[in-house]
Amino acid sequence: MLEQPVFGRRLRQLRTERGLTLAALAGEGMSTGYLSRLESGARQPTERAVAHLATQLGISPAELTQSTAASLAQSLTLATGLDQDEAGQTLSEALKASEGEDPLLRWQALWQVAEWRRQRQEYPEQRACLDELTELSTQIGLPELRARVLAELSRCMRNTGEIAGAVDAATHAYELAKSEALPARVQTATLLALVSALTEAGRLPDAARHTDELLTVTDKGSGPQWAQALWTVASIRVRQGDLDAAAELMDQALSGFDGRDDLTMWMRLRISAARLDLRTDPPKTESAQRRVEEVQGAMPFAGTPTVEQQLLAVRARIAVTTGRLDEARAVLDQLVGFDDLLPYQERIRLDVLRNRVLLLEGEQATALDGLRKLAEQAQQSGNMDLAAEIWRLVAESLAK
């Protein structure tokens, strides 16, 4: 016989799988109030109750009282030997039947599932995990857990275009990390979230004020977090118009980061460097193309859908910059259907690129109308940096 609350969870799982209400499962031989208390774990089941419920469910009493789900602790252990997709699925299923278990175990499982959802670009599902993680972190009472969750929540909200919320979450994470004197790795994570959110919100002076602090916290590093810090500060320098300083920071990250630590990060750095190459005057298209070829060579080993889409977008930009419009159009066509999976900023920038192609093809009225709508959409979402970027393109196009 399963002890409570495990029996209650097992019973509720079987009932919901069959789409039964409490009244339907209780039938004439049991009150819904008693059944509800069984499911909540407030009452221990009798043999008579088990027999009645098994009949109602169409299974044997042994099937009802034997748990088929591994505990959350077992699932976390099993997940260490699985690839990311298998681990994510295993933990996701375990979480559905693990209400009432140790909050720390649930936190660990949810954190891994949230990262799995992010990698799969399932942002609403990731957000649901992060919302529960926020509540669990408060319940557990460890400031480090709460700061880490808030920083990741900010990142998730930026991906869905919720810029004001992203700034709030990152600000709370940063203030918590500072007030509690949390470890450098946590302070770095919160700073990365804050600088990125402030930049997207168009608050460049506020973002720039944190860049020196970010570089100081990550000084003498060499891992993924260090490389991401340099990359983030480089993006600020680009927006400040200091492309030389941005290039220097990117070169430092590219040369100092060993791809064996994180091959996906190694590829994303080169994609970002290729974008920077295309922003110089004149654009360094040959350098950008070399970086694209480096990433393409690594794709079989650590390529993800996100990296593949970012790579295609850079290839389209190179084609536009070099005037190969047919090639640009073909590459952009490959990205059709991925838009719902891409982060908000990437989706908008792809649409901007499509309108740039229309401009170059002579469809000025259609392209300008599309760009205006994209700029207004970015403004309404609070993404002021992206909106300003699009309005500049509109102004330049009208001037020409």
Coordinates of C-alpha atoms in Angstrom, one line a residue:
M1 CA 0.0 0.0 0.0
L2 CA 1.3 3.4 -0.9
E3 CA 1.6 5.9 2.0
Q4 CA 0.3 9.4 1.8
P5 CA 0.9 11.8 0.1
V6 CA 2.2 9.4 -2.6
F7 CA -1.1 7.5 -2.9
G8 CA -3.0 10.8 -3.4
R9 CA -0.6 11.9 -6.2
R10 CA -0.9 8.6 -7.9
L11 CA -4.7 8.7 -7.6
R12 CA -5.0 12.2 -9.0
Q13 CA -2.6 11.4 -11.8
L14 CA -4.7 8.4 -12.9
R15 CA -8.0 10.4 -12.6
T16 CA -6.7 13.3 -14.7
E17 CA -5.2 11.0 -17.3
R18 CA -8.7 9.6 -17.8
G19 CA -10.4 13.0 -17.8
L20 CA -12.6 12.2 -14.8
T21 CA -14.0 14.6 -12.4
L22 CA -14.0 13.9 -8.6
A23 CA -17.7 13.1 -8.8
A24 CA -17.3 10.7 -11.7
L25 CA -14.5 8.8 -10.0
A26 CA -16.3 8.7 -6.6
G27 CA -19.5 7.3 -8.1
E28 CA -22.2 6.1 -5.8
G29 CA -19.9 4.3 -3.4
M30 CA -17.8 7.3 -2.1
S31 CA -18.3 11.0 -1.3
T32 CA -16.4 13.5 -3.3
G33 CA -15.2 15.2 -0.1
Y34 CA -13.6 11.9 1.1
L35 CA -12.0 11.4 -2.4
S36 CA -10.7 15.0 -2.3
R37 CA -9.1 14.3 1.1
L38 CA -7.5 11.1 -0.3
E39 CA -6.0 13.0 -3.2
S40 CA -4.7 15.8 -1.0
G41 CA -3.0 13.2 1.3
A42 CA -5.2 14.2 4.3
R43 CA -6.7 10.7 4.7
Q44 CA -5.1 7.3 4.5
P45 CA -7.0 5.0 2.1
T46 CA -8.7 1.8 3.4
E47 CA -8.7 -1.5 1.5
R48 CA -12.4 -1.0 0.8
A49 CA -11.7 2.5 -0.7
V50 CA -8.8 1.2 -2.8
A51 CA -11.0 -1.6 -4.2
H52 CA -13.8 0.8 -5.1
L53 CA -11.5 3.3 -6.8
A54 CA -9.6 0.6 -8.7
T55 CA -13.0 -0.7 -10.1
Q56 CA -13.9 2.9 -11.0
L57 CA -10.6 3.3 -12.8
G58 CA -10.7 -0.1 -14.5
I59 CA -7.5 -1.4 -13.0
S60 CA -6.6 -3.8 -10.3
P61 CA -6.0 -2.6 -6.7
A62 CA -2.3 -3.6 -7.1
E63 CA -2.0 -1.2 -10.0
L64 CA -3.5 1.6 -8.0
T65 CA -1.2 1.1 -5.0
Q66 CA 2.0 0.6 -6.9
S67 CA 3.8 3.7 -8.0
T68 CA 5.1 3.7 -11.5
A69 CA 6.9 6.9 -11.3
A70 CA 10.5 7.3 -10.1
S71 CA 11.0 9.7 -7.3
L72 CA 12.4 13.1 -8.1
A73 CA 15.7 12.2 -6.5
Q74 CA 15.9 9.1 -8.7
S75 CA 15.0 11.0 -11.8
L76 CA 17.7 13.6 -11.1
T77 CA 20.2 10.8 -10.8
L78 CA 19.1 9.1 -13.9
A79 CA 19.2 12.4 -15.9
T80 CA 22.9 12.7 -15.3
G81 CA 23.6 9.9 -17.8
L82 CA 21.2 11.1 -20.5
D83 CA 21.5 13.6 -23.3
Q84 CA 19.8 17.0 -22.9
D85 CA 16.5 16.1 -24.6
E86 CA 16.2 12.8 -22.7
A87 CA 17.1 14.4 -19.4
G88 CA 14.6 17.3 -20.0
Q89 CA 11.8 14.9 -20.8
T90 CA 12.6 12.6 -17.9
L91 CA 12.6 15.5 -15.4
S92 CA 9.6 17.1 -16.9
E93 CA 7.5 13.9 -16.4
A94 CA 8.9 13.4 -12.9
L95 CA 7.9 16.9 -11.9
K96 CA 4.3 16.3 -12.9
A97 CA 4.0 13.6 -10.2
S98 CA 6.3 15.1 -7.6
E99 CA 4.2 17.7 -5.8
G100 CA 5.0 17.8 -2.1
E101 CA 8.6 16.5 -2.4
D102 CA 11.7 18.3 -1.1
P103 CA 11.6 21.9 -2.4
L104 CA 15.4 21.8 -3.1
L105 CA 15.0 18.7 -5.2
R106 CA 12.2 20.3 -7.1
W107 CA 14.2 23.5 -7.6
Q108 CA 17.1 21.5 -9.2
A109 CA 14.8 19.6 -11.5
L110 CA 12.9 22.7 -12.6
W111 CA 16.2 24.6 -13.2
Q112 CA 17.3 21.9 -15.6
V113 CA 13.9 21.7 -17.3
A114 CA 13.9 25.5 -17.7
E115 CA 17.3 25.4 -19.5
W116 CA 16.1 22.5 -21.7
R117 CA 13.0 24.6 -22.6
R118 CA 15.2 27.6 -23.4
Q119 CA 17.5 25.5 -25.7
R120 CA 14.4 24.2 -27.5
Q121 CA 13.2 27.9 -27.8
E122 CA 10.0 27.0 -25.9
Y123 CA 9.8 30.3 -24.1
P124 CA 6.3 30.2 -22.7
E125 CA 7.1 26.8 -21.1
Q126 CA 10.4 28.1 -19.9
R127 CA 8.6 31.1 -18.3
A128 CA 6.2 28.8 -16.4
C129 CA 9.2 26.9 -15.0
L130 CA 10.9 30.2 -14.0
D131 CA 7.8 31.6 -12.3
E132 CA 7.6 28.5 -10.1
L133 CA 11.3 28.7 -9.5
T134 CA 10.9 32.2 -8.3
E135 CA 8.2 31.1 -5.7
L136 CA 10.4 28.1 -4.7
S137 CA 13.4 30.3 -4.2
T138 CA 11.5 32.6 -1.8
Q139 CA 10.2 29.5 0.0
I140 CA 13.7 28.0 0.4
G141 CA 15.1 31.3 1.5
L142 CA 18.5 31.2 -0.3
P143 CA 19.3 34.6 -1.9
E144 CA 21.6 33.0 -4.4
L145 CA 18.9 30.8 -5.9
R146 CA 16.5 33.8 -6.1
A147 CA 19.1 36.0 -7.8
R148 CA 20.0 33.3 -10.4
V149 CA 16.3 32.8 -11.2
L150 CA 15.6 36.5 -11.6
A151 CA 18.5 36.9 -13.9
E152 CA 17.3 34.0 -16.1
L153 CA 13.8 35.3 -15.9
S154 CA 15.0 38.7 -17.3
R155 CA 16.7 36.8 -20.2
C156 CA 13.5 34.9 -20.9
M157 CA 11.4 38.1 -20.9
R158 CA 13.9 39.8 -23.3
N159 CA 13.4 36.8 -25.7
T160 CA 9.6 37.3 -25.6
G161 CA 9.8 41.1 -26.0
E162 CA 8.8 42.0 -22.4
I163 CA 11.5 44.6 -22.0
A164 CA 10.1 46.6 -19.0
G165 CA 9.6 43.3 -17.1
A166 CA 13.1 42.2 -18.0
V167 CA 14.6 45.4 -16.6
D168 CA 12.7 45.0 -13.4
A169 CA 13.7 41.3 -12.9
A170 CA 17.4 42.1 -13.7
T171 CA 17.4 45.1 -11.4
H172 CA 16.1 43.0 -8.5
A173 CA 18.6 40.2 -9.2
Y174 CA 21.5 42.7 -9.3
E175 CA 20.5 44.5 -6.1
L176 CA 20.1 41.2 -4.3
A177 CA 23.5 40.0 -5.5
K178 CA 25.1 43.2 -4.2
S179 CA 23.3 43.4 -0.9
E180 CA 24.0 39.8 0.0
A181 CA 27.6 39.9 -1.3
L182 CA 26.9 36.8 -3.4
P183 CA 29.7 34.9 -5.3
A184 CA 31.3 36.6 -8.3
R185 CA 29.7 34.1 -10.7
V186 CA 26.2 35.2 -9.5
Q187 CA 27.0 38.9 -9.6
T188 CA 28.3 38.4 -13.2
A189 CA 25.1 36.7 -14.2
T190 CA 22.9 39.5 -12.7
L191 CA 25.1 42.2 -14.3
L192 CA 24.9 40.5 -17.7
A193 CA 21.1 40.4 -17.4
L194 CA 20.9 44.0 -16.3
V195 CA 23.2 45.5 -18.9
S196 CA 21.4 43.5 -21.7
A197 CA 17.9 44.5 -20.5
L198 CA 18.9 48.2 -20.1
T199 CA 20.4 48.3 -23.5
E200 CA 17.3 46.8 -25.2
A201 CA 15.2 49.3 -23.2
G202 CA 17.2 52.1 -24.9
R203 CA 18.8 53.1 -21.6
L204 CA 22.3 53.1 -23.0
P205 CA 23.9 55.5 -20.4
D206 CA 22.5 53.3 -17.5
A207 CA 23.8 50.2 -19.2
A208 CA 27.2 51.8 -19.9
R209 CA 27.6 52.7 -16.2
H210 CA 27.8 49.0 -15.4
T211 CA 30.3 47.9 -18.0
D212 CA 33.4 48.6 -16.0
E213 CA 31.9 46.8 -13.0
L214 CA 31.1 43.8 -15.3
L215 CA 34.7 43.7 -16.6
T216 CA 36.1 44.0 -13.1
V217 CA 34.0 41.1 -11.7
T218 CA 35.1 38.8 -14.6
D219 CA 38.7 40.0 -14.7
K220 CA 41.3 37.3 -15.4
G221 CA 38.7 34.8 -16.4
S222 CA 38.6 32.6 -19.4
G223 CA 35.4 30.6 -19.3
P224 CA 32.0 31.1 -21.0
Q225 CA 30.9 33.7 -18.5
W226 CA 34.0 35.8 -19.1
A227 CA 33.6 35.6 -22.8
Q228 CA 29.9 36.6 -22.6
A229 CA 30.9 39.6 -20.4
L230 CA 33.4 40.8 -23.1
W231 CA 30.8 40.2 -25.8
T232 CA 28.1 42.1 -23.9
V233 CA 30.4 45.1 -23.3
A234 CA 31.4 45.0 -26.9
S235 CA 27.7 45.4 -27.9
I236 CA 27.5 48.5 -25.7
R237 CA 30.6 50.0 -27.4
V238 CA 28.9 49.4 -30.8
R239 CA 25.9 51.3 -29.7
Q240 CA 28.1 54.1 -28.4
G241 CA 29.7 54.3 -31.9
D242 CA 33.1 53.0 -30.7
L243 CA 33.5 50.2 -33.2
D244 CA 37.3 49.9 -32.6
A245 CA 36.9 49.3 -28.9
A246 CA 34.1 46.8 -29.7
A247 CA 36.3 44.9 -32.1
E248 CA 39.2 44.8 -29.6
L249 CA 36.9 43.3 -27.0
M250 CA 35.5 40.7 -29.4
D251 CA 39.1 39.8 -30.5
Q252 CA 40.0 39.3 -26.9
A253 CA 37.1 37.0 -26.3
L254 CA 37.7 35.1 -29.5
S255 CA 41.4 34.5 -28.8
G256 CA 41.0 33.9 -25.1
F257 CA 38.0 31.5 -25.0
D258 CA 38.7 27.8 -25.5
G259 CA 35.9 26.3 -27.4
R260 CA 36.4 23.0 -25.6
D261 CA 34.7 24.6 -22.6
D262 CA 31.5 25.4 -24.5
L263 CA 31.5 24.9 -28.3
T264 CA 28.1 26.5 -28.7
M265 CA 29.4 29.7 -27.1
W266 CA 32.4 29.5 -29.3
M267 CA 30.2 29.5 -32.4
R268 CA 27.9 32.3 -31.1
L269 CA 30.9 34.5 -30.5
R270 CA 32.0 34.1 -34.1
I271 CA 28.5 34.9 -35.3
S272 CA 28.5 38.0 -33.2
A273 CA 31.9 39.0 -34.5
A274 CA 30.7 38.5 -38.1
R275 CA 27.8 40.9 -37.4
L276 CA 30.3 43.4 -36.1
D277 CA 32.4 43.0 -39.2
L278 CA 29.4 44.0 -41.3
R279 CA 28.9 47.2 -39.3
T280 CA 32.3 48.7 -40.1
D281 CA 32.7 51.2 -42.8
P282 CA 33.4 49.7 -45.3
P283 CA 32.0 46.4 -44.1
K284 CA 34.6 43.6 -43.6
T285 CA 32.7 41.0 -45.7
E286 CA 35.6 38.7 -46.2
S287 CA 36.3 38.5 -42.5
A288 CA 32.6 37.9 -41.8
Q289 CA 32.5 35.1 -44.4
R290 CA 35.6 33.4 -42.8
R291 CA 33.8 33.4 -39.4
V292 CA 30.7 32.0 -41.0
E293 CA 32.8 29.2 -42.5
E294 CA 34.4 28.5 -39.0
V295 CA 30.9 28.1 -37.5
Q296 CA 29.7 25.9 -40.3
G297 CA 32.6 23.6 -39.7
A298 CA 31.6 23.2 -36.1
M299 CA 27.9 22.7 -36.7
P300 CA 28.0 18.9 -36.9
F301 CA 29.5 18.8 -33.4
A302 CA 27.5 21.3 -31.3
G303 CA 25.0 23.0 -33.7
T304 CA 21.6 23.9 -32.2
P305 CA 18.5 25.2 -33.9
T306 CA 19.3 28.7 -32.5
V307 CA 22.8 28.7 -33.8
E308 CA 21.6 27.4 -37.2
Q309 CA 19.1 30.2 -37.4
Q310 CA 21.6 32.9 -36.3
L311 CA 24.1 31.6 -38.9
L312 CA 21.5 31.7 -41.7
A313 CA 20.6 35.3 -40.7
V314 CA 24.3 36.4 -40.9
R315 CA 24.7 34.7 -44.3
A316 CA 21.6 36.7 -45.5
R317 CA 23.2 39.9 -44.2
I318 CA 26.5 39.2 -46.0
A319 CA 24.5 38.5 -49.2
V320 CA 22.6 41.8 -48.8
T321 CA 25.8 43.7 -48.1
T322 CA 27.5 42.3 -51.2
G323 CA 24.5 42.9 -53.4
R324 CA 23.7 39.3 -53.9
L325 CA 19.9 39.7 -53.5
D326 CA 18.9 36.4 -55.0
E327 CA 21.1 34.6 -52.6
A328 CA 19.8 36.8 -49.7
R329 CA 16.2 36.0 -50.6
A330 CA 16.9 32.3 -50.8
V331 CA 18.6 32.2 -47.4
L332 CA 15.7 34.3 -45.9
D333 CA 13.2 31.8 -47.3
Q334 CA 15.0 29.0 -45.4
L335 CA 14.2 30.9 -42.2
V336 CA 10.4 31.1 -42.9
G337 CA 8.6 29.0 -40.3
F338 CA 11.3 29.5 -37.7
D339 CA 10.1 33.0 -36.7
D340 CA 7.8 31.7 -33.8
L341 CA 10.8 29.9 -32.3
L342 CA 13.3 32.9 -32.5
P343 CA 13.7 35.4 -29.7
Y344 CA 11.8 38.6 -30.1
Q345 CA 14.8 40.7 -31.2
E346 CA 15.9 38.1 -33.8
R347 CA 12.4 37.9 -35.3
I348 CA 12.2 41.7 -35.7
R349 CA 15.7 42.0 -37.1
L350 CA 14.9 39.3 -39.7
D351 CA 11.8 41.2 -40.8
V352 CA 14.0 44.3 -41.0
L353 CA 16.4 42.4 -43.3
R354 CA 13.5 41.3 -45.5
N355 CA 12.4 44.9 -45.9
R356 CA 16.0 45.9 -46.7
V357 CA 15.9 43.4 -49.6
L358 CA 12.7 45.0 -50.8
L359 CA 14.4 48.4 -50.7
L360 CA 17.3 47.2 -52.8
E361 CA 14.8 45.6 -55.2
G362 CA 13.1 49.0 -55.7
E363 CA 10.0 48.2 -53.6
Q364 CA 10.5 51.4 -51.6
A365 CA 6.9 52.1 -50.5
T366 CA 6.2 48.6 -49.4
A367 CA 9.6 48.4 -47.6
L368 CA 9.2 51.7 -45.8
D369 CA 5.7 50.8 -44.7
G370 CA 6.9 47.5 -43.3
L371 CA 9.8 49.2 -41.5
R372 CA 7.6 51.8 -39.9
K373 CA 5.3 49.1 -38.5
L374 CA 8.3 47.2 -37.1
A375 CA 9.6 50.3 -35.4
E376 CA 6.2 51.0 -33.9
Q377 CA 5.9 47.4 -32.7
A378 CA 9.4 47.6 -31.1
Q379 CA 8.4 50.9 -29.4
Q380 CA 5.2 49.4 -28.0
S381 CA 7.0 46.5 -26.5
G382 CA 9.5 48.8 -24.8
N383 CA 12.4 47.8 -27.0
M384 CA 13.6 51.3 -27.6
D385 CA 17.1 50.4 -28.7
L386 CA 15.7 48.2 -31.5
A387 CA 13.1 50.8 -32.4
A388 CA 15.8 53.5 -32.8
E389 CA 17.8 51.2 -35.0
I390 CA 14.8 50.7 -37.4
W391 CA 13.9 54.4 -37.4
R392 CA 17.5 55.2 -38.4
L393 CA 17.2 52.8 -41.3
V394 CA 13.9 54.5 -42.4
A395 CA 15.5 57.9 -42.2
E396 CA 18.6 56.8 -44.2
S397 CA 16.3 55.2 -46.9
L398 CA 14.2 58.4 -47.2
A399 CA 17.4 60.5 -47.5
K400 CA 18.6 58.4 -50.4

